[in-house]
Tab-separated table of C-alpha atoms in Angstrom:
chain	number	residue	atom	x	y	z
A	185	MET	CA	0.000	0.000	0.000
A	186	ASP	CA	2.914	2.341	0.749
A	187	ASP	CA	4.259	1.764	-2.742
A	188	LYS	CA	1.000	2.938	-4.214
A	189	GLU	CA	1.089	6.021	-2.010
A	190	ALA	CA	4.618	6.849	-3.142
A	191	TYR	CA	3.659	6.260	-6.782
A	192	SER	CA	0.658	8.540	-6.408
A	193	GLN	CA	2.809	11.222	-4.776
A	194	ARG	CA	5.326	11.065	-7.620
A	195	LEU	CA	2.619	11.468	-10.227
A	196	LYS	CA	1.072	14.317	-8.261
A	197	ALA	CA	4.459	16.018	-8.144
A	198	ALA	CA	4.813	15.623	-11.917
A	199	VAL	CA	1.391	17.204	-12.437
A	200	HIS	CA	2.281	19.966	-9.981
A	201	TYR	CA	5.435	20.753	-11.951
A	202	THR	CA	3.656	21.177	-15.276
A	203	VAL	CA	0.715	23.050	-13.740
A	204	GLY	CA	3.193	25.428	-12.092
A	205	ARG	CA	4.846	26.155	-15.425
A	206	LEU	CA	1.482	26.682	-17.127
A	207	CYS	CA	0.388	29.076	-14.355
A	208	GLN	CA	3.604	31.100	-14.453
A	209	ASN	CA	3.318	31.347	-18.209
A	210	ALA	CA	-0.293	32.532	-18.152
A	211	VAL	CA	0.326	35.012	-15.357
A	212	ALA	CA	3.459	36.482	-16.941
A	213	ASP	CA	1.454	37.528	-20.007
A	214	CYS	CA	-0.597	39.888	-17.845
A	215	GLU	CA	2.353	41.074	-15.745
A	216	MET	CA	0.906	39.571	-12.602
A	217	GLU	CA	2.321	37.130	-10.115
A	218	VAL	CA	0.938	33.999	-8.588
A	219	SER	CA	1.532	32.715	-5.077
A	220	ARG	CA	2.878	29.236	-4.390
A	221	GLN	CA	-0.245	28.270	-2.471
A	222	ALA	CA	-2.407	29.275	-5.412
A	223	ILE	CA	-0.335	27.076	-7.758
A	224	ALA	CA	-0.527	24.234	-5.247
A	225	ALA	CA	-4.306	24.599	-5.059
A	226	ILE	CA	-4.689	24.562	-8.842
A	227	ALA	CA	-2.338	21.580	-9.128
A	228	GLU	CA	-4.225	19.659	-6.441
A	229	THR	CA	-7.553	20.456	-8.114
A	230	THR	CA	-6.220	19.327	-11.497
A	231	PHE	CA	-4.998	16.080	-9.969
A	232	ARG	CA	-8.338	15.414	-8.311
A	233	GLN	CA	-10.133	16.279	-11.532
A	234	CYS	CA	-8.081	13.528	-13.200
A	235	ASP	CA	-9.686	11.090	-10.767
A	236	ILE	CA	-13.169	12.272	-11.772
A	237	PHE	CA	-12.273	12.199	-15.478
A	238	ALA	CA	-10.771	8.719	-15.224
A	239	LYS	CA	-13.837	7.256	-13.498
A	240	GLU	CA	-16.148	8.852	-16.078
A	241	LEU	CA	-14.036	7.625	-18.995
A	242	GLU	CA	-14.030	4.131	-17.551
A	243	ALA	CA	-17.817	4.235	-17.151
A	244	PHE	CA	-18.309	5.397	-20.750
A	245	ALA	CA	-16.042	2.657	-22.084
A	246	ARG	CA	-17.784	0.007	-20.010
A	247	HIS	CA	-21.159	1.307	-21.212
A	248	ALA	CA	-19.965	0.756	-24.777
A	249	LYS	CA	-18.816	-2.754	-23.736
A	250	ARG	CA	-15.148	-1.856	-24.336
A	251	HIS	CA	-12.035	-2.190	-22.204
A	252	THR	CA	-10.141	0.570	-24.006
A	253	VAL	CA	-10.970	4.242	-23.611
A	254	THR	CA	-11.212	5.924	-27.024
A	255	THR	CA	-11.479	9.476	-28.324
A	256	ASP	CA	-15.269	9.137	-28.428
A	257	ASP	CA	-15.230	8.735	-24.660
A	258	VAL	CA	-13.100	11.848	-24.262
A	259	LYS	CA	-15.443	13.793	-26.535
A	260	LEU	CA	-18.359	12.766	-24.323
A	261	LEU	CA	-16.374	13.969	-21.320
A	262	ALA	CA	-16.273	17.466	-22.824
A	263	ARG	CA	-20.064	17.591	-23.204
A	264	LYS	CA	-20.672	20.322	-20.614
A	265	SER	CA	-19.394	23.253	-22.633
A	266	THR	CA	-19.569	23.862	-26.387
A	267	ALA	CA	-16.236	25.712	-26.415
A	268	LEU	CA	-14.579	22.670	-24.876
A	269	GLN	CA	-16.137	20.375	-27.458
A	270	LYS	CA	-14.853	22.580	-30.266
A	271	SER	CA	-11.310	22.660	-28.905
A	272	GLU	CA	-11.357	18.870	-28.486
A	273	GLU	CA	-12.491	18.526	-32.100
A	274	LEU	CA	-9.675	20.827	-33.193
A	275	ALA	CA	-7.145	18.775	-31.255
A	276	LEU	CA	-8.504	15.609	-32.869
A	277	ASN	CA	-8.271	17.147	-36.358
A	278	ASN	CA	-4.694	18.245	-35.738
A	279	GLN	CA	-3.846	14.702	-34.675
A	280	GLU	CA	-5.367	13.249	-37.837
A	281	LEU	CA	-3.534	15.778	-40.009
A	282	LYS	CA	-0.249	14.857	-38.354
A	283	LYS	CA	-0.946	11.163	-38.904
A	284	ARG	CA	-1.702	11.728	-42.566
A	285	LYS	CA	1.490	13.741	-42.991
A	286	LYS	CA	3.471	10.954	-41.340
A	287	ASN	CA	1.907	8.344	-43.602
A	288	ALA	CA	2.503	10.562	-46.632
A	289	THR	CA	6.210	10.950	-45.835
A	290	LYS	CA	6.482	7.210	-45.159
A	291	ARG	CA	4.931	6.478	-48.537
A	292	LYS	CA	7.239	8.995	-50.224
A	293	SER	CA	10.343	7.396	-48.740
A	294	LYS	CA	9.039	3.943	-49.707
A	295	ASP	CA	8.361	5.163	-53.253
A	296	MET	CA	11.838	6.623	-53.464
A	297	GLU	CA	13.292	3.318	-52.298
A	298	ASN	CA	11.252	1.447	-54.918
A	299	GLU	CA	12.360	3.868	-57.624
A	300	ALA	CA	15.969	3.439	-56.574
A	301	ASP	CA	15.570	-0.344	-56.699
A	302	GLU	CA	13.956	-0.221	-60.147
A	303	GLY	CA	16.659	2.140	-61.354
A	304	ALA	CA	19.334	-0.246	-60.107
A	305	ARG	CA	17.636	-3.188	-61.800
A	306	GLY	CA	17.302	-1.159	-65.022
A	307	THR	CA	21.031	-0.421	-65.186
A	308	GLU	CA	21.847	-4.076	-64.509
A	309	ASN	CA	19.691	-5.152	-67.457
B	15	MET	CA	9.551	26.970	-38.931
B	16	ASP	CA	10.984	27.468	-35.438
B	17	SER	CA	8.468	28.844	-32.992
B	18	THR	CA	9.886	31.277	-30.502
B	19	GLU	CA	7.544	29.993	-27.782
B	20	LEU	CA	7.889	26.480	-26.449
B	21	GLU	CA	4.451	25.107	-25.738
B	22	ILE	CA	4.091	23.774	-22.216
B	23	VAL	CA	2.229	20.476	-22.206
B	24	PHE	CA	1.661	17.580	-19.878
B	25	LYS	CA	3.840	14.615	-20.668
B	26	LYS	CA	1.771	11.933	-22.348
B	27	GLU	CA	3.304	9.269	-20.144
B	28	THR	CA	2.295	11.133	-16.997
B	29	VAL	CA	-1.280	11.606	-18.188
B	30	SER	CA	-1.533	7.963	-19.188
B	31	LYS	CA	-0.180	6.768	-15.838
B	32	VAL	CA	-2.407	9.083	-13.828
B	33	LEU	CA	-5.555	7.974	-15.665
B	34	THR	CA	-4.682	4.285	-15.418
B	35	MET	CA	-3.970	4.683	-11.713
B	36	PHE	CA	-7.495	5.967	-11.094
B	37	PHE	CA	-9.290	3.261	-13.084
B	38	LYS	CA	-11.224	0.879	-10.875
B	39	ASP	CA	-10.909	-2.029	-13.272
B	40	GLU	CA	-7.414	-3.323	-14.020
B	41	LYS	CA	-8.401	-4.307	-17.536
B	42	THR	CA	-9.276	-0.752	-18.597
B	43	LYS	CA	-6.742	0.822	-20.952
B	44	VAL	CA	-6.511	4.146	-22.787
B	45	SER	CA	-5.839	4.528	-26.498
B	46	SER	CA	-2.938	6.824	-27.380
B	47	ASP	CA	-5.264	9.197	-29.245
B	48	ALA	CA	-7.415	9.465	-26.129
B	49	VAL	CA	-4.286	10.241	-24.071
B	50	ASN	CA	-3.422	13.048	-26.477
B	51	LEU	CA	-6.883	14.533	-26.134
B	52	MET	CA	-6.803	14.217	-22.346
B	53	THR	CA	-3.430	15.971	-22.291
B	54	GLU	CA	-5.045	18.852	-24.147
B	55	MET	CA	-8.059	18.831	-21.856
B	56	LEU	CA	-5.994	18.918	-18.659
B	57	LYS	CA	-3.958	21.787	-20.050
B	58	ILE	CA	-7.172	23.687	-20.785
B	59	PHE	CA	-8.379	22.929	-17.263
B	60	ALA	CA	-5.235	24.243	-15.585
B	61	VAL	CA	-5.030	27.333	-17.796
B	62	GLU	CA	-8.737	28.084	-17.287
B	63	ALA	CA	-8.318	27.807	-13.515
B	64	THR	CA	-5.368	30.199	-13.673
B	65	ARG	CA	-7.112	32.697	-15.945
B	66	ARG	CA	-10.259	32.800	-13.806
B	67	SER	CA	-8.157	33.263	-10.667
B	68	MET	CA	-6.270	36.072	-12.390
B	69	LYS	CA	-9.561	37.731	-13.332
B	70	GLN	CA	-10.737	37.417	-9.738
B	71	ALA	CA	-7.514	38.974	-8.461
B	72	GLU	CA	-7.892	41.792	-10.978
B	73	ASN	CA	-11.458	42.450	-9.818
B	74	GLU	CA	-10.149	42.761	-6.282
B	75	ASP	CA	-7.326	45.100	-7.356
B	76	CYS	CA	-4.580	42.642	-6.409
B	77	ASP	CA	-1.271	42.178	-8.238
B	78	VAL	CA	-0.674	38.718	-6.896
B	79	VAL	CA	-2.992	35.796	-7.532
B	80	ASP	CA	-3.467	34.211	-4.146
B	81	LEU	CA	-5.182	31.161	-2.651
B	82	GLU	CA	-8.356	33.072	-1.815
B	83	HIS	CA	-8.827	33.993	-5.493
B	84	VAL	CA	-8.509	30.351	-6.482
B	85	GLU	CA	-10.995	29.350	-3.777
B	86	LYS	CA	-13.559	31.803	-5.068
B	87	ILE	CA	-13.532	30.565	-8.675
B	88	LEU	CA	-13.337	26.887	-7.772
B	89	PRO	CA	-17.077	26.001	-7.527
B	90	GLU	CA	-17.983	27.504	-10.894
B	91	LEU	CA	-14.925	25.939	-12.532
B	92	LEU	CA	-15.828	22.467	-11.292
B	93	LEU	CA	-19.420	22.856	-12.456
B	94	ASP	CA	-18.274	23.989	-15.897
B	95	PHE	CA	-16.160	20.896	-16.368
């Protein structure tokens, strides 16, 4: 049980680190400052929100008779605000664009390899 | 091509581990696309919390965002998510 506690603390610390950086970044844009307790509170809230999100995602997946949480489950999670839904859709579209670009470059390099092979064979003949 | 600003994001591995830790069923897994979306969502959550706290501090004529500002925006934030 202690191991799990330590594991949880480590993850919480990791979340705290990134949340702290995000806060400092956001606050610096408006030339304000943020206290350490405020960052700690936001980090703790974010961590606890992960718990809520995780349980909801698991419930959605189980409802769909799946064991793996998919993007559809995450989209359902964002149902409470339209702005959130739109930004999730944007993130999903960006992902798909990146995937297509990756596949396109893979195909290009494969095509180039094939061309090189054919060229080599041509010169041999 | 180089962006002058480095975007601060949650590490995908951290998000994945945190979510899996909170699942009640051991068999439940998360697809990598879902992890990416959750990373985005958590970033939005943290930034929204910060921005609302900043707004609250501004309304109270404070230069420093303090715990009390966070406490005041917390209920609405949790209801909105």
